[in-house]
XYZ file of C-alpha atoms in Angstrom:
455
model
C 128.846 78.453 115.204
C 128.541 78.658 111.414
C 127.742 81.619 109.164
C 123.982 81.061 109.404
C 124.200 81.016 113.202
C 126.184 84.260 113.075
C 123.481 85.936 110.969
C 120.722 84.812 113.325
C 122.693 85.841 116.427
C 123.231 89.262 114.815
C 119.467 89.603 114.301
C 118.952 88.767 117.971
C 121.523 91.448 118.877
C 119.522 93.953 116.790
C 116.348 93.089 118.690
C 114.593 91.598 115.656
C 111.328 89.892 116.608
C 109.884 88.980 113.188
C 111.298 87.829 109.874
C 109.100 87.712 106.752
C 110.067 85.289 104.031
C 110.008 81.969 102.240
C 112.661 79.226 102.564
C 114.522 77.500 99.760
C 117.702 75.467 99.320
C 120.139 78.399 99.251
C 118.777 79.946 102.447
C 117.986 76.715 104.348
C 120.980 76.984 106.745
C 119.588 80.318 107.936
C 116.079 78.930 108.437
C 117.472 75.875 110.260
C 119.364 78.165 112.631
C 116.554 80.636 113.344
C 114.425 77.790 114.747
C 116.717 77.816 117.788
C 115.718 81.399 118.705
C 112.595 83.267 119.775
C 112.457 85.186 116.474
C 109.156 84.442 114.744
C 109.197 83.650 111.029
C 106.168 84.741 109.022
C 105.660 82.545 105.963
C 104.376 84.404 102.925
C 103.295 82.834 99.624
C 105.294 84.890 97.152
C 108.536 86.674 97.924
C 107.351 90.143 96.872
C 104.941 89.926 99.808
C 107.842 89.426 102.231
C 109.115 92.914 101.462
C 105.609 94.434 101.540
C 104.818 92.793 104.890
C 108.183 93.877 106.310
C 107.404 97.364 104.989
C 104.057 97.511 106.805
C 105.770 96.290 109.967
C 108.503 98.934 109.648
C 106.052 101.758 108.974
C 103.904 101.097 112.030
C 106.691 100.252 114.502
C 109.476 102.581 113.337
C 111.829 99.580 113.390
C 113.768 98.089 110.468
C 111.769 95.354 108.718
C 113.488 92.094 107.762
C 112.793 89.906 104.712
C 114.610 86.615 103.995
C 114.269 84.628 100.746
C 116.216 82.139 98.673
C 118.303 82.555 95.513
C 117.268 82.862 91.858
C 113.510 83.351 91.457
C 113.122 83.857 95.214
C 115.455 86.836 95.028
C 114.066 88.216 91.771
C 110.501 87.963 93.124
C 111.642 90.179 96.001
C 112.810 92.968 93.677
C 109.455 94.734 93.280
C 109.035 94.840 97.061
C 112.529 96.271 97.486
C 111.881 98.924 94.835
C 108.557 99.805 96.480
C 110.302 100.317 99.833
C 113.074 102.354 98.225
C 110.690 104.779 96.532
C 108.852 105.397 99.819
C 112.016 105.433 102.002
C 111.026 102.435 104.151
C 113.841 100.838 106.217
C 114.338 97.159 105.352
C 117.194 94.681 105.535
C 116.686 92.001 102.891
C 118.657 88.759 103.012
C 118.848 86.626 99.879
C 120.308 83.152 99.636
C 122.879 82.679 96.898
C 124.518 79.719 95.157
C 127.885 78.375 96.312
C 130.406 81.223 96.137
C 132.836 79.153 94.044
C 130.136 78.747 91.377
C 128.947 82.347 91.216
C 129.140 83.684 87.683
C 128.810 80.299 85.983
C 125.007 80.389 85.543
C 124.351 77.426 87.804
C 120.869 76.370 88.903
C 118.910 79.235 90.542
C 121.718 81.765 90.292
C 120.816 85.433 89.844
C 122.979 88.513 90.268
C 120.567 90.053 92.749
C 123.065 92.625 93.985
C 123.565 93.933 90.446
C 119.843 93.771 89.663
C 118.935 95.872 92.718
C 121.770 98.392 92.462
C 119.591 101.351 91.497
C 117.031 100.949 94.284
C 118.839 99.956 97.446
C 120.723 102.271 99.793
C 123.565 99.751 99.846
C 124.200 96.068 99.131
C 126.619 93.407 100.362
C 127.772 90.046 99.013
C 129.198 88.145 101.981
C 132.200 86.004 101.071
C 133.836 85.585 104.490
C 131.649 84.485 107.430
C 133.880 86.489 109.791
C 132.433 89.651 108.190
C 128.824 88.795 109.085
C 128.522 90.672 112.421
C 129.978 93.864 110.920
C 127.874 93.606 107.746
C 124.606 93.092 109.641
C 125.369 95.942 112.063
C 126.150 98.299 109.171
C 123.094 97.190 107.198
C 120.682 97.991 110.037
C 122.402 101.320 110.652
C 122.273 102.350 106.986
C 118.659 101.220 106.546
C 117.368 103.028 109.630
C 119.245 106.338 109.572
C 119.285 109.412 107.347
C 116.844 108.934 104.519
C 115.691 105.437 105.361
C 115.549 102.659 102.800
C 116.290 99.020 101.957
C 119.709 97.358 102.271
C 120.454 94.011 100.590
C 122.701 91.247 101.979
C 123.412 88.368 99.570
C 124.470 85.152 101.333
C 126.130 82.292 99.390
C 125.004 78.971 100.830
C 128.553 77.755 101.507
C 129.322 80.931 103.497
C 126.274 80.181 105.670
C 127.765 76.716 106.365
C 131.357 77.822 107.038
C 132.569 77.883 110.653
C 132.888 81.200 112.487
C 135.797 80.886 114.904
C 135.339 84.208 116.653
C 132.038 86.085 116.919
C 131.811 89.624 118.274
C 128.918 91.934 117.450
C 130.075 95.555 117.046
C 128.669 98.108 119.482
C 129.027 101.044 117.104
C 129.222 101.833 113.392
C 131.665 104.274 111.874
C 131.332 104.559 108.096
C 133.686 107.179 106.707
C 131.546 107.914 103.641
C 128.137 107.816 105.345
C 127.435 110.592 107.840
C 123.728 111.522 107.762
C 122.801 114.992 109.015
C 120.321 115.062 111.882
C 120.480 118.562 113.324
C 119.229 121.319 111.029
C 121.519 124.306 110.580
C 120.649 126.936 113.214
C 121.076 129.857 110.791
C 118.736 128.275 108.231
C 116.152 127.533 110.928
C 116.122 131.173 112.017
C 115.963 132.262 108.392
C 112.752 130.257 107.877
C 111.137 131.943 110.885
C 112.254 135.357 109.609
C 110.696 134.725 106.179
C 107.477 133.514 107.828
C 107.208 136.821 109.687
C 107.274 138.683 106.356
C 105.016 136.253 104.456
C 101.335 137.005 103.962
C 100.193 133.661 102.512
C 102.415 130.828 103.788
C 101.521 127.168 103.577
C 103.207 124.000 104.855
C 103.185 120.921 102.606
C 103.683 117.736 104.639
C 105.160 114.641 102.974
C 105.848 111.061 104.040
C 109.097 112.054 105.738
C 107.034 113.412 108.628
C 105.812 109.878 109.403
C 109.271 108.365 108.900
C 110.846 110.745 111.407
C 107.915 110.381 113.841
C 107.478 114.143 113.650
C 103.704 114.519 113.178
C 103.226 115.750 116.747
C 105.919 118.425 116.458
C 104.648 119.595 113.062
C 101.065 119.833 114.319
C 102.253 121.747 117.388
C 104.033 124.305 115.172
C 101.006 124.666 112.876
C 98.570 125.210 115.740
C 100.885 127.492 117.691
C 101.259 129.857 114.732
C 97.989 129.324 112.796
C 99.740 128.277 109.573
C 97.608 126.372 107.024
C 98.770 122.935 105.910
C 98.349 120.557 102.980
C 99.826 117.095 102.414
C 101.137 114.883 99.656
C 99.685 111.392 99.313
C 102.395 109.950 101.570
C 101.767 112.658 104.162
C 98.073 111.794 104.590
C 97.009 111.191 108.225
C 99.859 113.299 109.620
C 97.158 115.971 110.089
C 93.555 115.044 111.050
C 91.242 115.501 108.050
C 88.778 117.696 109.943
C 91.466 119.977 111.411
C 90.489 123.619 110.680
C 93.979 124.401 109.297
C 94.074 121.395 106.944
C 93.276 121.987 103.260
C 93.615 118.523 101.815
C 95.975 116.558 99.641
C 97.635 118.247 96.673
C 98.552 116.886 93.284
C 96.862 115.255 90.289
C 94.221 113.623 92.463
C 94.260 116.139 95.291
C 91.598 118.508 96.541
C 91.007 121.487 94.220
C 91.137 123.886 97.152
C 94.428 122.325 98.295
C 95.997 122.849 94.870
C 94.572 126.355 94.728
C 96.104 127.102 98.136
C 99.503 125.917 96.888
C 99.212 128.047 93.744
C 98.120 131.182 95.622
C 100.625 130.985 98.498
C 103.593 133.362 98.567
C 105.674 130.981 100.744
C 105.685 127.176 100.564
C 107.444 125.019 103.158
C 107.960 121.500 101.779
C 108.509 119.107 104.689
C 109.795 115.610 103.953
C 108.407 115.637 100.416
C 110.219 114.985 97.131
C 108.527 117.715 95.038
C 107.640 114.895 92.647
C 105.257 114.959 89.689
C 102.222 113.462 91.477
C 102.236 116.334 93.974
C 103.674 119.258 92.027
C 102.959 119.350 88.296
C 105.308 122.263 87.570
C 108.079 122.572 90.203
C 109.646 125.551 88.371
C 106.491 127.571 88.963
C 106.968 127.247 92.724
C 110.623 128.194 92.777
C 110.115 131.147 90.400
C 107.063 132.763 92.011
C 107.299 131.908 95.718
C 109.661 131.650 98.625
C 110.334 127.904 98.703
C 111.683 126.245 101.832
C 112.635 122.588 101.389
C 113.267 120.565 104.571
C 114.565 117.026 104.098
C 117.015 114.648 105.722
C 118.398 113.720 102.280
C 120.502 116.535 100.778
C 120.217 114.894 97.346
C 116.471 115.642 97.256
C 116.870 119.350 97.919
C 117.116 121.193 94.624
C 116.620 118.034 92.534
C 113.220 119.060 91.164
C 112.876 122.652 92.347
C 115.448 125.190 93.500
C 114.614 126.281 97.063
C 115.072 129.774 98.426
C 116.027 128.219 101.767
C 117.415 124.671 101.751
C 117.329 122.996 105.164
C 118.925 119.559 105.629
C 118.067 117.687 108.796
C 115.782 115.264 110.582
C 112.277 116.738 110.490
C 111.493 116.022 114.120
C 114.670 117.773 115.237
C 114.049 120.742 112.922
C 110.486 121.284 114.189
C 111.568 120.911 117.801
C 113.886 123.861 117.107
C 111.104 125.770 115.287
C 108.863 125.330 118.323
C 111.471 126.922 120.593
C 111.349 130.148 118.562
C 108.720 132.873 118.648
C 106.930 133.774 115.418
C 105.028 137.065 115.300
C 102.612 137.022 112.361
C 98.897 137.151 111.637
C 97.583 134.960 108.824
C 93.866 135.295 109.607
C 93.042 136.974 106.235
C 94.846 134.176 104.409
C 92.967 131.510 106.360
C 89.678 133.229 105.569
C 90.646 133.191 101.886
C 91.447 129.450 102.035
C 88.192 128.717 103.853
C 86.450 130.498 100.991
C 88.243 128.254 98.468
C 87.139 125.189 100.436
C 83.498 126.300 100.658
C 83.469 127.214 96.974
C 84.847 123.816 95.956
C 82.438 121.904 98.179
C 79.437 123.874 96.910
C 80.508 123.259 93.313
C 80.804 119.554 94.075
C 77.281 119.489 95.517
C 75.923 121.208 92.408
C 77.654 118.693 90.154
C 76.209 115.831 92.188
C 72.669 117.157 91.730
C 73.273 117.684 88.014
C 74.626 114.153 87.569
C 71.882 112.115 89.114
C 71.751 109.882 86.055
C 75.502 109.342 86.224
C 75.217 108.567 89.937
C 72.550 105.966 89.250
C 74.794 104.427 86.603
C 77.731 104.378 88.995
C 75.657 102.702 91.683
C 74.521 100.113 89.151
C 78.140 99.391 88.123
C 79.236 99.029 91.747
C 76.218 96.949 92.790
C 74.531 99.723 94.717
C 77.678 101.016 96.413
C 78.954 104.548 95.837
C 82.735 104.108 96.418
C 83.578 107.614 97.790
C 80.599 107.481 100.138
C 81.560 103.955 101.197
C 85.116 105.030 102.093
C 83.918 108.012 104.113
C 81.525 105.783 106.058
C 84.199 103.100 106.472
C 86.634 105.693 107.900
C 84.085 106.805 110.481
C 83.124 103.219 111.362
C 86.785 102.313 112.017
C 88.363 102.944 115.409
C 89.922 106.388 115.820
C 93.480 105.003 115.867
C 92.918 102.326 113.199
C 95.315 101.851 110.280
C 93.922 102.160 106.744
C 96.111 100.489 104.078
C 95.142 101.389 100.509
C 96.198 99.407 97.456
C 96.853 100.966 94.035
C 94.460 101.880 91.252
C 91.147 103.674 91.385
C 90.612 102.394 94.928
C 93.708 104.369 95.955
C 92.341 107.571 94.433
C 88.978 107.110 96.164
C 90.810 106.371 99.410
C 93.079 109.419 99.245
C 90.153 111.729 98.488
C 87.631 110.337 100.951
C 89.476 108.717 103.862
C 88.850 110.693 107.055
C 91.949 110.673 109.259
C 91.489 111.056 112.994
C 94.192 109.521 115.217
C 95.085 106.630 112.928
C 97.459 106.093 110.018
C 96.965 106.004 106.270
C 99.425 103.865 104.292
C 99.831 103.114 100.612
C 102.476 102.556 97.941
C 103.232 106.072 96.721
C 106.390 106.367 94.639
C 106.214 102.999 92.885
C 102.419 102.519 92.876
C 102.649 98.757 93.386
C 99.416 96.827 92.969
C 99.066 94.023 95.487
C 100.765 96.049 98.237
C 97.856 96.464 100.664
C 97.151 92.889 101.763
C 100.709 91.836 102.738
C 101.520 95.308 104.085
C 98.435 95.225 106.308
C 99.509 91.831 107.671
C 102.887 93.370 108.570
C 101.121 96.301 110.226
C 98.914 93.968 112.293
C 101.920 91.922 113.416
C 103.757 95.117 114.396
C 100.717 96.595 116.173
C 98.470 93.664 117.190
C 96.209 95.888 119.329
C 95.306 98.176 116.421
C 92.451 97.669 113.994
C 93.904 97.307 110.476
C 91.845 97.579 107.287
C 93.171 96.794 103.799
C 91.251 98.322 100.887
C 91.999 96.734 97.498
C 90.654 96.476 94.024
C 89.970 92.973 92.736
C 93.118 93.027 90.585
C 95.531 93.986 93.356
C 93.880 91.569 95.767
C 94.322 88.650 93.350
C 97.985 89.539 92.733
C 98.933 88.712 96.321
């Protein structure tokens, strides 16, 4: 067995079924070795797409996605995909080939310091110099990527290390990292405190972010909302966690959100942020929330809590676990007046929109002319309803993303897009990864012409 064989055997031990990538000289030993296994390699046409496809696969399956590329431009092409995954907390393990370890630092052909270049947007990175370390490194990488706040991990593999013999191979059964201990269980006192504040609140609202999808907690969150009649809004990354037509759902918030959703957030006296970063696209003025409302911030990453807004009740933990505990407790409160008020906001906004549409008939005709007879918002609504109930809708970035967020009708399916980084060209490769991860699902990628041509 050589180093490349050890890497591939470690992937088999992790249950990896698909690898997305593009071969080159510095990663050829790995690709030679993987041919001897049942792992399927998906050939992309530009390395950025390997990370996007692995991201789509990870998002639909809940597994860690794997991308494998060569050194130099292969590795640097991967960077945008890694950064995109990092901003949206998608678990990936990315392997990059590297030049001979004895030549590193001498600017030889196709050398790039990929570990240094990616330092600010990976959870962790490794440069393997001893093939005996490979089983431990791979085990740790998958553990780090897929636990706590999920994200990409980079493993840089010099070509000579891939070719060195491995005299003793043993894949670790467990991981014990002294400096990495993610919190899963929410603190019982804080959980009870949230319920106590909800009993005294008159206008509470839950804001669902992408962390709800990442922790597979949509079912538990919906159960809590329905059990207690608490209204809910989402960030862009939280879309499809709640069905669009649900009577307690008041739309996406933020710059491009629903006006009645933003109005609900502004009027509420208690806001529960669930797996959301309180970032600028969702909350224009975080200080306003923390100064005028009871703010509860629930997140698995303690670094996010208090970063943009100071919460009244910070709650660190896995969202699914936290809401399982919420659902065990009894909440005695009546929010019917508040729901009536929010329904009024929704009706008012929809009526105003209808009036504007009648007043802008000339503009509508112009828009239809520009888009060759197609009204984009109307098209997306009709597309959503024509898709299967559990279909996956993958939106690219640009105006098509804004139309999609505002007009996609979620039922039992998933909505995916590049949120934090806003990476054009994401939808096509990501949708391929989704389809490979869920071959029985209908998958639709919606792109603008620019993003489509990029990938």
